Amino acid sequence: MRAGLKWRTITMAVASLTSAALLAACATSTPEEPVGLPEDAVVTYAFLDSSVPPQYHRSITLTVTRDDAHIVVDSYGDVLADEHAPTPAAVWENLGSTLPTVQGLNATDLGSGCTGGTGIALSVVAGAETLVDVSPQFCGGSNDALEAPIRAWIAPARDLFPATDVLAPEGE
């Protein structure tokens, strides 16, 4: 009986040590940041064209969810193209895995704007949380460093649709 009692005491001591070690490891480990976009995220990208005659003006709004991508091309509010496409899982995953490239981008405020300039507005919202909100205006070299990373990030979703000059040819 003493051997059984001794074995039980040793087993309980090892179990306690193992549990304590596991608890300590969990307490000191850093939880991994979630990778990807939340399922309810909505990505909105808008290109705001410069002030040119209507036959040449092309502004774009692209809205992307996990299931659907929607593009609207307009000229001063007149809709020239309005198309939907399913969002492939690979595109959604790419937007999520590369999200850090556009998070934290800050645009220089140009105040009242600039004659002849263009702009981009990018937002990523998940529920009540805004993950990205940046709206650079491009004029006279301002904010030029923001254009490439934003366009590169949204490119997989934008590439789901034909080029703007195909969707809405100039002169129409």
PDB file of C-alpha atoms in Angstrom, residues 18-172:
ATOM      1  CA  THR A  18       3.109  20.104 -15.815  1.00  0.00           C
ATOM      2  CA  SER A  19      -0.051  22.174 -15.300  1.00  0.00           C
ATOM      3  CA  ALA A  20       1.952  24.980 -13.718  1.00  0.00           C
ATOM      4  CA  ALA A  21       4.428  24.926 -16.580  1.00  0.00           C
ATOM      5  CA  LEU A  22       1.621  25.023 -19.144  1.00  0.00           C
ATOM      6  CA  LEU A  23      -0.092  27.899 -17.362  1.00  0.00           C
ATOM      7  CA  ALA A  24       3.169  29.818 -17.154  1.00  0.00           C
ATOM      8  CA  ALA A  25       3.858  29.220 -20.843  1.00  0.00           C
ATOM      9  CA  CYS A  26       0.379  30.426 -21.795  1.00  0.00           C
ATOM     10  CA  ALA A  27       0.674  33.490 -19.584  1.00  0.00           C
ATOM     11  CA  THR A  28       3.976  34.543 -21.126  1.00  0.00           C
ATOM     12  CA  SER A  29       3.205  33.723 -24.750  1.00  0.00           C
ATOM     13  CA  THR A  30       1.947  36.485 -26.993  1.00  0.00           C
ATOM     14  CA  PRO A  31      -1.299  35.703 -28.778  1.00  0.00           C
ATOM     15  CA  GLU A  32      -0.924  35.778 -32.526  1.00  0.00           C
ATOM     16  CA  GLU A  33      -2.532  38.692 -34.329  1.00  0.00           C
ATOM     17  CA  PRO A  34      -5.398  37.525 -36.492  1.00  0.00           C
ATOM     18  CA  VAL A  35      -4.370  37.265 -40.107  1.00  0.00           C
ATOM     19  CA  GLY A  36      -6.762  38.382 -42.785  1.00  0.00           C
ATOM     20  CA  LEU A  37      -9.828  40.517 -43.051  1.00  0.00           C
ATOM     21  CA  PRO A  38     -12.802  39.830 -40.825  1.00  0.00           C
ATOM     22  CA  GLU A  39     -15.685  38.192 -42.683  1.00  0.00           C
ATOM     23  CA  ASP A  40     -17.825  41.320 -42.330  1.00  0.00           C
ATOM     24  CA  ALA A  41     -15.184  43.735 -43.609  1.00  0.00           C
ATOM     25  CA  VAL A  42     -16.062  46.182 -46.368  1.00  0.00           C
ATOM     26  CA  VAL A  43     -13.264  47.642 -48.497  1.00  0.00           C
ATOM     27  CA  THR A  44     -14.059  50.851 -50.344  1.00  0.00           C
ATOM     28  CA  TYR A  45     -11.608  52.330 -52.835  1.00  0.00           C
ATOM     29  CA  ALA A  46     -12.428  55.471 -54.791  1.00  0.00           C
ATOM     30  CA  PHE A  47     -10.396  57.234 -57.441  1.00  0.00           C
ATOM     31  CA  LEU A  48     -11.456  60.855 -57.783  1.00  0.00           C
ATOM     32  CA  ASP A  49     -10.497  62.153 -61.202  1.00  0.00           C
ATOM     33  CA  SER A  50      -9.282  65.677 -61.887  1.00  0.00           C
ATOM     34  CA  SER A  51     -11.570  68.418 -63.056  1.00  0.00           C
ATOM     35  CA  VAL A  52     -11.677  67.886 -66.805  1.00  0.00           C
ATOM     36  CA  PRO A  53     -14.518  68.025 -69.365  1.00  0.00           C
ATOM     37  CA  PRO A  54     -17.182  65.330 -68.770  1.00  0.00           C
ATOM     38  CA  GLN A  55     -16.246  63.258 -71.814  1.00  0.00           C
ATOM     39  CA  TYR A  56     -12.807  62.663 -70.236  1.00  0.00           C
ATOM     40  CA  HIS A  57     -13.668  62.553 -66.532  1.00  0.00           C
ATOM     41  CA  ARG A  58     -13.673  59.059 -64.990  1.00  0.00           C
ATOM     42  CA  SER A  59     -14.067  58.544 -61.267  1.00  0.00           C
ATOM     43  CA  ILE A  60     -14.225  55.024 -59.855  1.00  0.00           C
ATOM     44  CA  THR A  61     -15.739  53.505 -56.747  1.00  0.00           C
ATOM     45  CA  LEU A  62     -14.840  49.899 -55.985  1.00  0.00           C
ATOM     46  CA  THR A  63     -16.513  48.163 -53.050  1.00  0.00           C
ATOM     47  CA  VAL A  64     -15.293  44.725 -52.018  1.00  0.00           C
ATOM     48  CA  THR A  65     -16.736  42.276 -49.528  1.00  0.00           C
ATOM     49  CA  ARG A  66     -15.835  38.671 -48.912  1.00  0.00           C
ATOM     50  CA  ASP A  67     -18.415  37.592 -51.481  1.00  0.00           C
ATOM     51  CA  ASP A  68     -18.860  40.459 -53.943  1.00  0.00           C
ATOM     52  CA  ALA A  69     -16.888  43.129 -55.761  1.00  0.00           C
ATOM     53  CA  HIS A  70     -18.763  46.079 -57.241  1.00  0.00           C
ATOM     54  CA  ILE A  71     -17.335  48.799 -59.470  1.00  0.00           C
ATOM     55  CA  VAL A  72     -18.982  51.999 -60.593  1.00  0.00           C
ATOM     56  CA  VAL A  73     -17.378  54.359 -63.100  1.00  0.00           C
ATOM     57  CA  ASP A  74     -18.936  57.794 -63.340  1.00  0.00           C
ATOM     58  CA  SER A  75     -18.446  61.199 -64.893  1.00  0.00           C
ATOM     59  CA  TYR A  76     -19.624  63.921 -62.536  1.00  0.00           C
ATOM     60  CA  GLY A  77     -22.339  61.645 -61.163  1.00  0.00           C
ATOM     61  CA  ASP A  78     -23.493  60.157 -64.479  1.00  0.00           C
ATOM     62  CA  VAL A  79     -22.944  56.395 -64.179  1.00  0.00           C
ATOM     63  CA  LEU A  80     -21.006  55.079 -67.178  1.00  0.00           C
ATOM     64  CA  ALA A  81     -20.409  51.531 -65.918  1.00  0.00           C
ATOM     65  CA  ASP A  82     -21.815  49.484 -63.032  1.00  0.00           C
ATOM     66  CA  GLU A  83     -20.608  45.892 -62.682  1.00  0.00           C
ATOM     67  CA  HIS A  84     -20.425  43.138 -60.074  1.00  0.00           C
ATOM     68  CA  ALA A  85     -18.136  40.128 -59.823  1.00  0.00           C
ATOM     69  CA  PRO A  86     -17.776  37.431 -57.192  1.00  0.00           C
ATOM     70  CA  THR A  87     -14.772  37.979 -54.919  1.00  0.00           C
ATOM     71  CA  PRO A  88     -12.470  34.968 -55.258  1.00  0.00           C
ATOM     72  CA  ALA A  89     -11.213  33.606 -51.940  1.00  0.00           C
ATOM     73  CA  ALA A  90      -7.619  34.198 -53.090  1.00  0.00           C
ATOM     74  CA  VAL A  91      -8.313  37.918 -53.638  1.00  0.00           C
ATOM     75  CA  TRP A  92      -9.958  38.289 -50.215  1.00  0.00           C
ATOM     76  CA  GLU A  93      -7.076  36.430 -48.554  1.00  0.00           C
ATOM     77  CA  ASN A  94      -4.524  38.586 -50.389  1.00  0.00           C
ATOM     78  CA  LEU A  95      -6.214  41.800 -49.252  1.00  0.00           C
ATOM     79  CA  GLY A  96      -6.215  40.492 -45.693  1.00  0.00           C
ATOM     80  CA  SER A  97      -2.631  39.267 -45.635  1.00  0.00           C
ATOM     81  CA  THR A  98      -1.294  42.504 -47.139  1.00  0.00           C
ATOM     82  CA  LEU A  99      -3.521  44.863 -45.126  1.00  0.00           C
ATOM     83  CA  PRO A 100      -0.560  46.093 -43.011  1.00  0.00           C
ATOM     84  CA  THR A 101       0.895  47.750 -46.134  1.00  0.00           C
ATOM     85  CA  VAL A 102      -1.939  50.308 -46.108  1.00  0.00           C
ATOM     86  CA  GLN A 103      -2.656  50.526 -42.400  1.00  0.00           C
ATOM     87  CA  GLY A 104      -1.140  53.578 -40.827  1.00  0.00           C
ATOM     88  CA  LEU A 105      -0.705  55.492 -44.078  1.00  0.00           C
ATOM     89  CA  ASN A 106      -1.203  59.196 -43.451  1.00  0.00           C
ATOM     90  CA  ALA A 107      -1.959  61.792 -46.097  1.00  0.00           C
ATOM     91  CA  THR A 108      -0.887  65.403 -46.010  1.00  0.00           C
ATOM     92  CA  ASP A 109      -3.963  67.611 -45.888  1.00  0.00           C
ATOM     93  CA  LEU A 110      -3.963  70.035 -48.824  1.00  0.00           C
ATOM     94  CA  GLY A 111      -6.668  72.180 -47.312  1.00  0.00           C
ATOM     95  CA  SER A 112      -8.968  73.349 -50.054  1.00  0.00           C
ATOM     96  CA  GLY A 113      -7.480  71.008 -52.635  1.00  0.00           C
ATOM     97  CA  CYS A 114      -5.641  71.776 -55.797  1.00  0.00           C
ATOM     98  CA  THR A 115      -6.832  72.642 -59.272  1.00  0.00           C
ATOM     99  CA  GLY A 116      -6.238  69.715 -61.614  1.00  0.00           C
ATOM    100  CA  GLY A 117      -5.337  67.233 -58.889  1.00  0.00           C
ATOM    101  CA  THR A 118      -6.712  63.755 -58.363  1.00  0.00           C
ATOM    102  CA  GLY A 119      -7.421  61.847 -55.191  1.00  0.00           C
ATOM    103  CA  ILE A 120      -7.928  58.424 -53.703  1.00  0.00           C
ATOM    104  CA  ALA A 121     -10.095  57.443 -50.781  1.00  0.00           C
ATOM    105  CA  LEU A 122      -9.495  54.062 -49.146  1.00  0.00           C
ATOM    106  CA  SER A 123     -11.394  52.673 -46.208  1.00  0.00           C
ATOM    107  CA  VAL A 124     -11.618  49.250 -44.648  1.00  0.00           C
ATOM    108  CA  VAL A 125     -14.366  48.867 -42.072  1.00  0.00           C
ATOM    109  CA  ALA A 126     -15.236  45.740 -40.097  1.00  0.00           C
ATOM    110  CA  GLY A 127     -18.362  46.115 -37.995  1.00  0.00           C
ATOM    111  CA  ALA A 128     -17.885  49.271 -35.931  1.00  0.00           C
ATOM    112  CA  GLU A 129     -14.091  49.212 -36.333  1.00  0.00           C
ATOM    113  CA  THR A 130     -12.289  51.248 -38.982  1.00  0.00           C
ATOM    114  CA  LEU A 131      -9.111  49.416 -39.977  1.00  0.00           C
ATOM    115  CA  VAL A 132      -8.003  51.859 -42.703  1.00  0.00           C
ATOM    116  CA  ASP A 133      -9.121  55.386 -43.527  1.00  0.00           C
ATOM    117  CA  VAL A 134      -6.851  57.394 -45.797  1.00  0.00           C
ATOM    118  CA  SER A 135      -7.745  59.956 -48.468  1.00  0.00           C
ATOM    119  CA  PRO A 136      -4.710  61.455 -50.169  1.00  0.00           C
ATOM    120  CA  GLN A 137      -5.028  64.172 -52.781  1.00  0.00           C
ATOM    121  CA  PHE A 138      -2.338  64.265 -55.434  1.00  0.00           C
ATOM    122  CA  CYS A 139      -1.270  67.656 -56.646  1.00  0.00           C
ATOM    123  CA  GLY A 140       2.130  69.196 -57.225  1.00  0.00           C
ATOM    124  CA  GLY A 141       3.908  66.129 -55.844  1.00  0.00           C
ATOM    125  CA  SER A 142       2.020  66.001 -52.555  1.00  0.00           C
ATOM    126  CA  ASN A 143       1.208  62.541 -51.212  1.00  0.00           C
ATOM    127  CA  ASP A 144       2.828  60.881 -54.242  1.00  0.00           C
ATOM    128  CA  ALA A 145       4.446  58.255 -52.001  1.00  0.00           C
ATOM    129  CA  LEU A 146       0.981  56.976 -51.003  1.00  0.00           C
ATOM    130  CA  GLU A 147      -0.346  56.293 -54.476  1.00  0.00           C
ATOM    131  CA  ALA A 148       1.754  53.222 -55.320  1.00  0.00           C
ATOM    132  CA  PRO A 149       1.124  51.228 -52.114  1.00  0.00           C
ATOM    133  CA  ILE A 150      -2.615  51.926 -52.209  1.00  0.00           C
ATOM    134  CA  ARG A 151      -2.949  50.988 -55.887  1.00  0.00           C
ATOM    135  CA  ALA A 152      -0.795  47.885 -55.423  1.00  0.00           C
ATOM    136  CA  TRP A 153      -2.868  46.780 -52.445  1.00  0.00           C
ATOM    137  CA  ILE A 154      -6.241  47.162 -54.201  1.00  0.00           C
ATOM    138  CA  ALA A 155      -4.973  45.795 -57.551  1.00  0.00           C
ATOM    139  CA  PRO A 156      -6.117  42.172 -57.028  1.00  0.00           C
ATOM    140  CA  ALA A 157      -9.703  43.396 -56.552  1.00  0.00           C
ATOM    141  CA  ARG A 158      -9.497  46.044 -59.291  1.00  0.00           C
ATOM    142  CA  ASP A 159      -8.177  43.414 -61.701  1.00  0.00           C
ATOM    143  CA  LEU A 160     -11.483  41.550 -61.420  1.00  0.00           C
ATOM    144  CA  PHE A 161     -12.850  44.126 -63.890  1.00  0.00           C
ATOM    145  CA  PRO A 162     -11.760  45.427 -67.280  1.00  0.00           C
ATOM    146  CA  ALA A 163      -9.638  48.587 -67.477  1.00  0.00           C
ATOM    147  CA  THR A 164     -11.466  51.882 -67.066  1.00  0.00           C
ATOM    148  CA  ASP A 165     -11.089  52.791 -70.750  1.00  0.00           C
ATOM    149  CA  VAL A 166     -12.817  49.499 -71.625  1.00  0.00           C
ATOM    150  CA  LEU A 167     -15.589  49.876 -69.023  1.00  0.00           C
ATOM    151  CA  ALA A 168     -16.247  53.508 -69.910  1.00  0.00           C
ATOM    152  CA  PRO A 169     -14.426  54.698 -73.040  1.00  0.00           C
ATOM    153  CA  GLU A 170     -13.641  58.412 -73.190  1.00  0.00           C
ATOM    154  CA  GLY A 171     -15.907  60.584 -75.252  1.00  0.00           C
ATOM    155  CA  GLU A 172     -19.070  58.810 -74.163  1.00  0.00           C
TER     156      GLU A 172
END
